[in-house]
JSON list of C-alpha atoms in Angstrom, two decimals:
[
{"chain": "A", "resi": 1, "resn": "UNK", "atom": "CA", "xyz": [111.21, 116.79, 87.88]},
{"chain": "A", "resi": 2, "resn": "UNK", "atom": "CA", "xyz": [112.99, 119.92, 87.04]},
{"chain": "A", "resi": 3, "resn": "UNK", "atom": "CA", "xyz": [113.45, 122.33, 84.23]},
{"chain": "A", "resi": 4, "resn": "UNK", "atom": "CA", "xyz": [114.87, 125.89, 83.72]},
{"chain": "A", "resi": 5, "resn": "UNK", "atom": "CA", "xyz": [114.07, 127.96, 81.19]},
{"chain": "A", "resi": 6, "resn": "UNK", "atom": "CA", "xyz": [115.14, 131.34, 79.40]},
{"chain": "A", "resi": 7, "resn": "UNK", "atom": "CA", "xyz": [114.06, 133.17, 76.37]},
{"chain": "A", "resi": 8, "resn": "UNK", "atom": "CA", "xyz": [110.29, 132.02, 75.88]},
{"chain": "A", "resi": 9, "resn": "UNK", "atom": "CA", "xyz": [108.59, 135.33, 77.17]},
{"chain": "A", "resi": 10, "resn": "UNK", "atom": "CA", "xyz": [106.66, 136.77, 73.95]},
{"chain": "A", "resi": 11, "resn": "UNK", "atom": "CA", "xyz": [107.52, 140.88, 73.21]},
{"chain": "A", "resi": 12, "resn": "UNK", "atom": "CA", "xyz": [103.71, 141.55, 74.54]},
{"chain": "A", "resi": 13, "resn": "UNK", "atom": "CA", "xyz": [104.78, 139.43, 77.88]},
{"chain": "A", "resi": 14, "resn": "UNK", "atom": "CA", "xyz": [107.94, 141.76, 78.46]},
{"chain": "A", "resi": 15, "resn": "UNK", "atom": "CA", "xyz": [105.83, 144.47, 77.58]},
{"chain": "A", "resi": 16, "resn": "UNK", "atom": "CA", "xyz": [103.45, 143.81, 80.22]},
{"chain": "A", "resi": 17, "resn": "UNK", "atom": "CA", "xyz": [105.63, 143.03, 82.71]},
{"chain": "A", "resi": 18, "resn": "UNK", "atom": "CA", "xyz": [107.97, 146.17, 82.23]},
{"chain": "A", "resi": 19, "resn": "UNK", "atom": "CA", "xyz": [104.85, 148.38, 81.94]},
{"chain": "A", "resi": 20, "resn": "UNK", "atom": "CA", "xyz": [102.46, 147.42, 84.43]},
{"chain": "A", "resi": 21, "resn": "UNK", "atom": "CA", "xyz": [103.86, 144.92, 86.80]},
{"chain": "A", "resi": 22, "resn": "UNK", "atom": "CA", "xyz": [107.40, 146.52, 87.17]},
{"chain": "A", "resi": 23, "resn": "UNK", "atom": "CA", "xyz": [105.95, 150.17, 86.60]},
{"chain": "A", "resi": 24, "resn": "UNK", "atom": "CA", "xyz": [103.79, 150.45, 89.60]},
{"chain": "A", "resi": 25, "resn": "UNK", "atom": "CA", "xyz": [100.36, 150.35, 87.70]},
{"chain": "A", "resi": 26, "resn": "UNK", "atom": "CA", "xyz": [99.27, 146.52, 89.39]},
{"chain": "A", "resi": 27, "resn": "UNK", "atom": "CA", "xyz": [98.19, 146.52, 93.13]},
{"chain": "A", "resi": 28, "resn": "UNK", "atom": "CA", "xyz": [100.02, 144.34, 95.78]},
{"chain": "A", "resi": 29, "resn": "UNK", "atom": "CA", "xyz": [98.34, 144.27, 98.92]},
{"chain": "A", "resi": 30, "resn": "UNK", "atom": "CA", "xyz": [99.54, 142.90, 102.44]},
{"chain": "A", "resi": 31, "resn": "UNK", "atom": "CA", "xyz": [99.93, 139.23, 103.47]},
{"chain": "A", "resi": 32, "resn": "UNK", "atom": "CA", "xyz": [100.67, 138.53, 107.22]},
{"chain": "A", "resi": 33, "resn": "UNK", "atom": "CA", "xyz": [102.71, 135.11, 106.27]},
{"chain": "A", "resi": 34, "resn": "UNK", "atom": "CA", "xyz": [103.95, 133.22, 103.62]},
{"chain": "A", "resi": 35, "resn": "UNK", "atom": "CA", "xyz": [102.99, 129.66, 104.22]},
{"chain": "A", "resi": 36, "resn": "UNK", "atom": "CA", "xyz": [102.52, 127.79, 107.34]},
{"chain": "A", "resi": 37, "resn": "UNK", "atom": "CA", "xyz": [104.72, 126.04, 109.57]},
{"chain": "A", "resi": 38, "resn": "UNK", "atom": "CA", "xyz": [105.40, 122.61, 110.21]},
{"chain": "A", "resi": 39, "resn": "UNK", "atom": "CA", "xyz": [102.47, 122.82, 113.40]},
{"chain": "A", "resi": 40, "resn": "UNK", "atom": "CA", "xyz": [100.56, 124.13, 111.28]},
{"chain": "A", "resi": 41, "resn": "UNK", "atom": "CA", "xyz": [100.58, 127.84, 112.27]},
{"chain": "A", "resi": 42, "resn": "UNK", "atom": "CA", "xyz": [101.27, 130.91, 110.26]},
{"chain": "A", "resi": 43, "resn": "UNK", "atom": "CA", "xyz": [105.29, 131.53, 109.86]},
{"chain": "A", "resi": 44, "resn": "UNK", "atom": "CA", "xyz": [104.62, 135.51, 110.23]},
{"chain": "A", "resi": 45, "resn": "UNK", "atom": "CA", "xyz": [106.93, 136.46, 107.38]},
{"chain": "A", "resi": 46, "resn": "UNK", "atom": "CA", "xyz": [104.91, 138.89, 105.49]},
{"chain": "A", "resi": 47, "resn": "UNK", "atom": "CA", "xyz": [105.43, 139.92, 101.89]},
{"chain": "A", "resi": 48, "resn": "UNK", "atom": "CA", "xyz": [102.96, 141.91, 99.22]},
{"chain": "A", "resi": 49, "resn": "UNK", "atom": "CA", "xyz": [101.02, 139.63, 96.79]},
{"chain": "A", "resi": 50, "resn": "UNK", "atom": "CA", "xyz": [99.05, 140.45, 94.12]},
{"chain": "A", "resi": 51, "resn": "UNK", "atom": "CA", "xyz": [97.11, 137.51, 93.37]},
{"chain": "A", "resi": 52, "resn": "UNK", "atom": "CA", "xyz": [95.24, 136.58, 89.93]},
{"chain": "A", "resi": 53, "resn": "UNK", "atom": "CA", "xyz": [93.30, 133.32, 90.94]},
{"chain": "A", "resi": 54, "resn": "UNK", "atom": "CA", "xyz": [92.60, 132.34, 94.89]},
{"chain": "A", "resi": 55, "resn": "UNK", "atom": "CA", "xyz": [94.41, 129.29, 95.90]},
{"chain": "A", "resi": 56, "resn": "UNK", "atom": "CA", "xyz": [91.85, 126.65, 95.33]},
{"chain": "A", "resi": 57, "resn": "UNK", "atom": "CA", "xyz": [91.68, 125.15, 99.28]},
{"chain": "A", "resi": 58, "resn": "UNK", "atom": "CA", "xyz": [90.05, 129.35, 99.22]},
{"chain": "A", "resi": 59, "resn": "UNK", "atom": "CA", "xyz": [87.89, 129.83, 96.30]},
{"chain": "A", "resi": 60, "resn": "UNK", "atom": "CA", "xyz": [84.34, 128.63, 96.47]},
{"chain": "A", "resi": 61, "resn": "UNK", "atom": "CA", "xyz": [82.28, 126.79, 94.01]},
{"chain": "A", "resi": 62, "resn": "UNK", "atom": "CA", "xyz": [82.59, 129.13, 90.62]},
{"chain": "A", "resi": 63, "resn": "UNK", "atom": "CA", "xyz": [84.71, 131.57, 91.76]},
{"chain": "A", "resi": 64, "resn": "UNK", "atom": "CA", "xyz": [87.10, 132.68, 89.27]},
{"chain": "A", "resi": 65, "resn": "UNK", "atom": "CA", "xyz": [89.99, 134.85, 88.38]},
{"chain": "A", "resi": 66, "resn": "UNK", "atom": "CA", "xyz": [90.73, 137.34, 91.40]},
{"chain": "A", "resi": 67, "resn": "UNK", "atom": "CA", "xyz": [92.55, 140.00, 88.98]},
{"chain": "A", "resi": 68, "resn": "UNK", "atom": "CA", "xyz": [91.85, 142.18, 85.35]},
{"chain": "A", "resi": 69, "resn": "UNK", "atom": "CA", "xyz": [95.11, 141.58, 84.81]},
{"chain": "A", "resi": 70, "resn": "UNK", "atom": "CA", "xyz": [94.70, 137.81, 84.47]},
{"chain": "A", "resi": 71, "resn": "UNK", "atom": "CA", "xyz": [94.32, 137.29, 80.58]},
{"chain": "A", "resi": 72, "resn": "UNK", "atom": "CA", "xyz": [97.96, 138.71, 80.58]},
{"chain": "A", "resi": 73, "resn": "UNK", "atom": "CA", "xyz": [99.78, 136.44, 82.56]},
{"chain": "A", "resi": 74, "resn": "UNK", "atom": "CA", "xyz": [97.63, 133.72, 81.67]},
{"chain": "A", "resi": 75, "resn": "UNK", "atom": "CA", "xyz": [99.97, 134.82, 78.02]},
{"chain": "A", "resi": 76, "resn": "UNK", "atom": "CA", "xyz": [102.75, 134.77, 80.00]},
{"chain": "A", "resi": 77, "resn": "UNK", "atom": "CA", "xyz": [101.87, 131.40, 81.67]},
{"chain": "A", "resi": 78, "resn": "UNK", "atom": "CA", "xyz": [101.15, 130.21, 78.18]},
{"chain": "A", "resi": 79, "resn": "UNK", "atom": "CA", "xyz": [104.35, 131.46, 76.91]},
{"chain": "A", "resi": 80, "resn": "UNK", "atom": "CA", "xyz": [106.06, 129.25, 79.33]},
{"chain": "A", "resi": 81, "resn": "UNK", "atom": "CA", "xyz": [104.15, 126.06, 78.97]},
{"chain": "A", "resi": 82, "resn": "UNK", "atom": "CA", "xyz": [104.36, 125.95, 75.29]},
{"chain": "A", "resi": 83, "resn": "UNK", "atom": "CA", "xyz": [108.04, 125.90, 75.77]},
{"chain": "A", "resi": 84, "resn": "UNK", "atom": "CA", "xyz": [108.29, 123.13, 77.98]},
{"chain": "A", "resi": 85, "resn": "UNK", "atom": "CA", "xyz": [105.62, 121.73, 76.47]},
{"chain": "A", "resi": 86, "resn": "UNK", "atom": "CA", "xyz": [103.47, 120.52, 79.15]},
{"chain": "A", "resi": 87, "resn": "UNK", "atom": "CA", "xyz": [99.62, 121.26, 78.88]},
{"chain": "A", "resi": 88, "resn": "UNK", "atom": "CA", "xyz": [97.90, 122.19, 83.02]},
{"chain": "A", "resi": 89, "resn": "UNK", "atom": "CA", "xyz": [94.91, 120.15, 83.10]},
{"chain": "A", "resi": 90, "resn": "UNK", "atom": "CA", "xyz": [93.71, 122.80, 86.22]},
{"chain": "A", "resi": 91, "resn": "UNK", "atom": "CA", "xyz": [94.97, 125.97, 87.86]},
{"chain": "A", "resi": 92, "resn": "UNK", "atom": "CA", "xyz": [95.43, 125.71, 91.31]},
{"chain": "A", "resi": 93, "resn": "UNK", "atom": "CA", "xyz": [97.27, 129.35, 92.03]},
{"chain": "A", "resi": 94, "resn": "UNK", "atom": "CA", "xyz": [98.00, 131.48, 90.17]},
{"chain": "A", "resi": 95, "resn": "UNK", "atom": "CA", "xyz": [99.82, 135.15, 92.69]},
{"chain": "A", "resi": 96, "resn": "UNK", "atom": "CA", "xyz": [102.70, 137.34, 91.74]},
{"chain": "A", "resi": 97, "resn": "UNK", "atom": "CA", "xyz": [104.45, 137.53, 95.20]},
{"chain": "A", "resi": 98, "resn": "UNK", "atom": "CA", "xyz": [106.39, 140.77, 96.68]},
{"chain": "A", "resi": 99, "resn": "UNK", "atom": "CA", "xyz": [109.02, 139.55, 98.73]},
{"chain": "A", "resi": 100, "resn": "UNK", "atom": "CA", "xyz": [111.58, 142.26, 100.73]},
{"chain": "A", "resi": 101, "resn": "UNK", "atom": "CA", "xyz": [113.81, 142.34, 103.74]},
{"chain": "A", "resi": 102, "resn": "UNK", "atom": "CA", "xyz": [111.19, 141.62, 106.40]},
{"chain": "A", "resi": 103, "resn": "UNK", "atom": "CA", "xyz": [113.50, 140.46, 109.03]},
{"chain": "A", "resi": 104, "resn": "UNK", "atom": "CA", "xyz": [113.70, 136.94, 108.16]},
{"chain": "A", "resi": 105, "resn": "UNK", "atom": "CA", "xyz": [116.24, 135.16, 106.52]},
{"chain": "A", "resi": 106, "resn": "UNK", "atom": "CA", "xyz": [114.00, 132.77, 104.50]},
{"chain": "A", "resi": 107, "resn": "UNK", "atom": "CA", "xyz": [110.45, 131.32, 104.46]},
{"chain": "A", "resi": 108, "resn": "UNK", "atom": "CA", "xyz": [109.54, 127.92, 105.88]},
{"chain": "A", "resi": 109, "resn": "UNK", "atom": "CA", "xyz": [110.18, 124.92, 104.40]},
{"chain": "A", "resi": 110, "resn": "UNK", "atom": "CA", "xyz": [106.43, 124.09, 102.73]},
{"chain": "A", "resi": 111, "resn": "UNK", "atom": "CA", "xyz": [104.24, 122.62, 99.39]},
{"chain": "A", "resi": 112, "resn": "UNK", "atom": "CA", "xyz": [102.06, 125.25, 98.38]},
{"chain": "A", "resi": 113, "resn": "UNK", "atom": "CA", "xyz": [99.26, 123.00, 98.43]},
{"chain": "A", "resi": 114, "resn": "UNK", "atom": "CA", "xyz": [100.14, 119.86, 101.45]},
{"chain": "A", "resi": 115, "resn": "UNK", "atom": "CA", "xyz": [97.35, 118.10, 100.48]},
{"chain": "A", "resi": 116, "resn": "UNK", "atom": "CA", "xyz": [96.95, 118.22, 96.61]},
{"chain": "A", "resi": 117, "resn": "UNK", "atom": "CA", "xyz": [99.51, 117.00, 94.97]},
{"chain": "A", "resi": 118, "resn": "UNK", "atom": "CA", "xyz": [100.73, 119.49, 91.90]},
{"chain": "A", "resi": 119, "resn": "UNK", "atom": "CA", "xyz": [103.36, 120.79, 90.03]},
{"chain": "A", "resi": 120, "resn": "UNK", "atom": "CA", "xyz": [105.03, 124.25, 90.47]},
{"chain": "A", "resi": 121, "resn": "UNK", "atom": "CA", "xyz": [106.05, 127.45, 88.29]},
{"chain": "A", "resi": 122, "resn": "UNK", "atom": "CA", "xyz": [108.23, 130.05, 89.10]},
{"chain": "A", "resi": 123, "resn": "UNK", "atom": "CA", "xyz": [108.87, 133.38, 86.85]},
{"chain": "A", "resi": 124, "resn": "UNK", "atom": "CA", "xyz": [110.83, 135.83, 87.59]},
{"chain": "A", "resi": 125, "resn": "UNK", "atom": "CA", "xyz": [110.29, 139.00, 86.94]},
{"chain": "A", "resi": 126, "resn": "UNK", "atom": "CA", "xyz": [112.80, 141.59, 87.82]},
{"chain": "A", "resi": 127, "resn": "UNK", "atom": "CA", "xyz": [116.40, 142.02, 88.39]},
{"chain": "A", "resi": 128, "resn": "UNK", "atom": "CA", "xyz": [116.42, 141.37, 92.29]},
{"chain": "A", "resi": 129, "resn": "UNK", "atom": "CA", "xyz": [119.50, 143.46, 93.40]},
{"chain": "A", "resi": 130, "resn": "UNK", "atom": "CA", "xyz": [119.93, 140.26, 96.10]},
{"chain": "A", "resi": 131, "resn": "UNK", "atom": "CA", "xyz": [121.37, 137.50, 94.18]},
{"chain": "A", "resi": 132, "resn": "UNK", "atom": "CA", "xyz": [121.59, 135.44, 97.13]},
{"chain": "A", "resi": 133, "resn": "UNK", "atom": "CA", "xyz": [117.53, 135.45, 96.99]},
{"chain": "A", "resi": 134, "resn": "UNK", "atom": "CA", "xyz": [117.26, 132.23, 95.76]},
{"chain": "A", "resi": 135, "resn": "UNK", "atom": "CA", "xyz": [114.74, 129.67, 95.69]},
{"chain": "A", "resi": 136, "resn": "UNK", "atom": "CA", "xyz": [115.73, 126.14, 97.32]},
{"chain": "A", "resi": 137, "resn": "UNK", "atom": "CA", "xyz": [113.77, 123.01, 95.98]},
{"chain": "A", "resi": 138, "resn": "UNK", "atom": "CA", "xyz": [114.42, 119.56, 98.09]},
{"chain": "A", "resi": 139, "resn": "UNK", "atom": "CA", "xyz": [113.55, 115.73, 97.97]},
{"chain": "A", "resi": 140, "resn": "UNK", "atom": "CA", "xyz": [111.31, 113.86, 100.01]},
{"chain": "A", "resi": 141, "resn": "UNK", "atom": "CA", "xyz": [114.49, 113.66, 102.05]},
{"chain": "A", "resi": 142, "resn": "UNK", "atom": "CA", "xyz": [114.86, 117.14, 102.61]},
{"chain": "A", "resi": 143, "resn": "UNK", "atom": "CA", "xyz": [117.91, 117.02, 100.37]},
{"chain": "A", "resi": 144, "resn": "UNK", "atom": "CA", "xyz": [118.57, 119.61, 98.33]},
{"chain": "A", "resi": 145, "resn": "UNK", "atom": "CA", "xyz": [118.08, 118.90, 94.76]},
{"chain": "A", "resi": 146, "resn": "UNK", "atom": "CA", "xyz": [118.71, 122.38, 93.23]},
{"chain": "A", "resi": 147, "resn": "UNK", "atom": "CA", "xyz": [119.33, 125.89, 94.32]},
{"chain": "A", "resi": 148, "resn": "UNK", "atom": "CA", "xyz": [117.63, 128.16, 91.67]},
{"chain": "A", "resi": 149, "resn": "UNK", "atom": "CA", "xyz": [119.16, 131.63, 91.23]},
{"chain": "A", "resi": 150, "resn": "UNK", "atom": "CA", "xyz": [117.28, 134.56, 90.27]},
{"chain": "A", "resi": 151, "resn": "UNK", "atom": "CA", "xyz": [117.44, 136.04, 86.59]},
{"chain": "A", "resi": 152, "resn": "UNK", "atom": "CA", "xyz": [114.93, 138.19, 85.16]},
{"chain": "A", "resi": 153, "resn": "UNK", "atom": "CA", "xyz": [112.81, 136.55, 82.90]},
{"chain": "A", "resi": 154, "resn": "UNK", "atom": "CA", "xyz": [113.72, 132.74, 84.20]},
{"chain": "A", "resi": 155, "resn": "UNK", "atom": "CA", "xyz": [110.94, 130.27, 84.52]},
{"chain": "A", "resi": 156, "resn": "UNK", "atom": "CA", "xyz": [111.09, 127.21, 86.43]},
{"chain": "A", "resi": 157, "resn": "UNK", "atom": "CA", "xyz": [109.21, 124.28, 86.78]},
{"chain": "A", "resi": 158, "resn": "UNK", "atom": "CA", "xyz": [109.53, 121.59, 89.52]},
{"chain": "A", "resi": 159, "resn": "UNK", "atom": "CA", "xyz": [107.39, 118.49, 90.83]},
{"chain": "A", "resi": 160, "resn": "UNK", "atom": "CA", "xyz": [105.27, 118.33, 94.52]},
{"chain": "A", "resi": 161, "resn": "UNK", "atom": "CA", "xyz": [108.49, 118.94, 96.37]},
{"chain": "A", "resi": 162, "resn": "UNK", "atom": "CA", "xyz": [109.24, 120.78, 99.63]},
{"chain": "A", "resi": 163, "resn": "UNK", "atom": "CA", "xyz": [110.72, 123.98, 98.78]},
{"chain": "A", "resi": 164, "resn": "UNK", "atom": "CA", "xyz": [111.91, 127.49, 100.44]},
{"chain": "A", "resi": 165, "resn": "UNK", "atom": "CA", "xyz": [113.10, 131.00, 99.13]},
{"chain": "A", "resi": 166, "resn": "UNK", "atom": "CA", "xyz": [115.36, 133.39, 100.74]},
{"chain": "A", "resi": 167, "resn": "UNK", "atom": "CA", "xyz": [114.21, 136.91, 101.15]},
{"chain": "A", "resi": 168, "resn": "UNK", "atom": "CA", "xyz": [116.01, 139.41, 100.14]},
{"chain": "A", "resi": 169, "resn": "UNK", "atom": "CA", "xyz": [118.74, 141.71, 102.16]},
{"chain": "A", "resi": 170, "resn": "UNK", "atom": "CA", "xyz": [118.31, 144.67, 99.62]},
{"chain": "A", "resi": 171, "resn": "UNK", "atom": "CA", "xyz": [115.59, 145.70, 97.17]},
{"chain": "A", "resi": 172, "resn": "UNK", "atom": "CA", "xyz": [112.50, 143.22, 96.26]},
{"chain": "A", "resi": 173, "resn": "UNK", "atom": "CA", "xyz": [112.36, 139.67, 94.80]},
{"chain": "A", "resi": 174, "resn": "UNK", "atom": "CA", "xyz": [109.08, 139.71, 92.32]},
{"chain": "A", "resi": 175, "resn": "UNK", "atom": "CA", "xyz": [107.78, 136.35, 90.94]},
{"chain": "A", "resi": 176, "resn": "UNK", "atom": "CA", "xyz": [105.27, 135.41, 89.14]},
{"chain": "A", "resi": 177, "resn": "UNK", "atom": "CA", "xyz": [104.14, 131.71, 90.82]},
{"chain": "A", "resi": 178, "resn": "UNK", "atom": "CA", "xyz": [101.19, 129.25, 89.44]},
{"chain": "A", "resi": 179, "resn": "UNK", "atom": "CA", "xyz": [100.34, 125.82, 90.97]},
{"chain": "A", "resi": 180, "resn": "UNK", "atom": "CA", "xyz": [98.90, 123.38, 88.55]},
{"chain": "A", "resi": 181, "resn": "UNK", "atom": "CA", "xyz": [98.14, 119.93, 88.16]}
]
């Protein structure tokens, strides 16, 4: 399962995103790695997250949206799904992730959530001056089934699959990512 989509972000969703998200006004704070590695350990490639709702292997029993902001991108989320038409019966994650030139050249291959399986959106949100930041989405094979290049304002949706992201060599790579089933 794959789709791609443009031109589905409402003029309050750009708005937000331009003035809060891109302007400096929403918090990211420091993650020490991304995912973790195929023993199981923490890959130690750090980025900045700001995340609206706790992945759900961390939240306990009620715990809800981590962020003020999240009635906003929920909209944006919203935006996206109407689109494609799909309805999430549950939010698993919901983060907008701060990547940068950390030293790495990419994250692990990884699911987001190993033992739950879920689908996955992707939204980007600025005009990464690293084109070559891409996201790389494989089979059960560890083929790759598509290479996903960044545009501003691009959603993407793809099934339980193992998946990786380059960082980038200049400037930031900001995305807006939501687990759901």
């Amino acid at each position: 399962m794959y789709k791609e989509v443009e031109d589905f972000l409402s003029e309050e969703n750009i708005n937000f995103i331009e003035n809060v998200i891109l302007d400096s006004k929403l918090p990211f704070y420091h993650h020490p790695f991304s995912c973790f590695d195929k023993n199981n350990k923490p890959d130690n490639r750090f980025f900045l997250s700001h995340i609206i709702l706790k992945r759900i292997e961390n939240r306990q029993e009620g715990e809800s949206y981590n962020s003020s902001c999240y009635p906003e991108v929920l909209s944006i989320l919203n935006s996206f799904f109407k689109k494609i038409k799909i309805k999430p019966k549950k939010y698993l994650r919901i983060s907008i992730n701060y990547t940068y030139n950390n030293g790495h050249k990419k994250s692990d291959t990884h699911l987001d959530h190993p033992n739950i399986k879920h689908k996955q959106v992707l939204i980007y949100l600025n005009d990464c001056l690293d084109k070559g930041a891409s996201t790389v989405i494989l089979d059960e094979n560890k083929k790759i089934i598509k290479k996903v290049s960044i545009k501003k304002y691009k959603g993407v949706l793809f099934g339980n699959n193992l998946h990786y992201h380059y960082f980038p060599k200049k400037g930031c790579r900001l995305v807006l990512v939501c687990t759901f089933i």
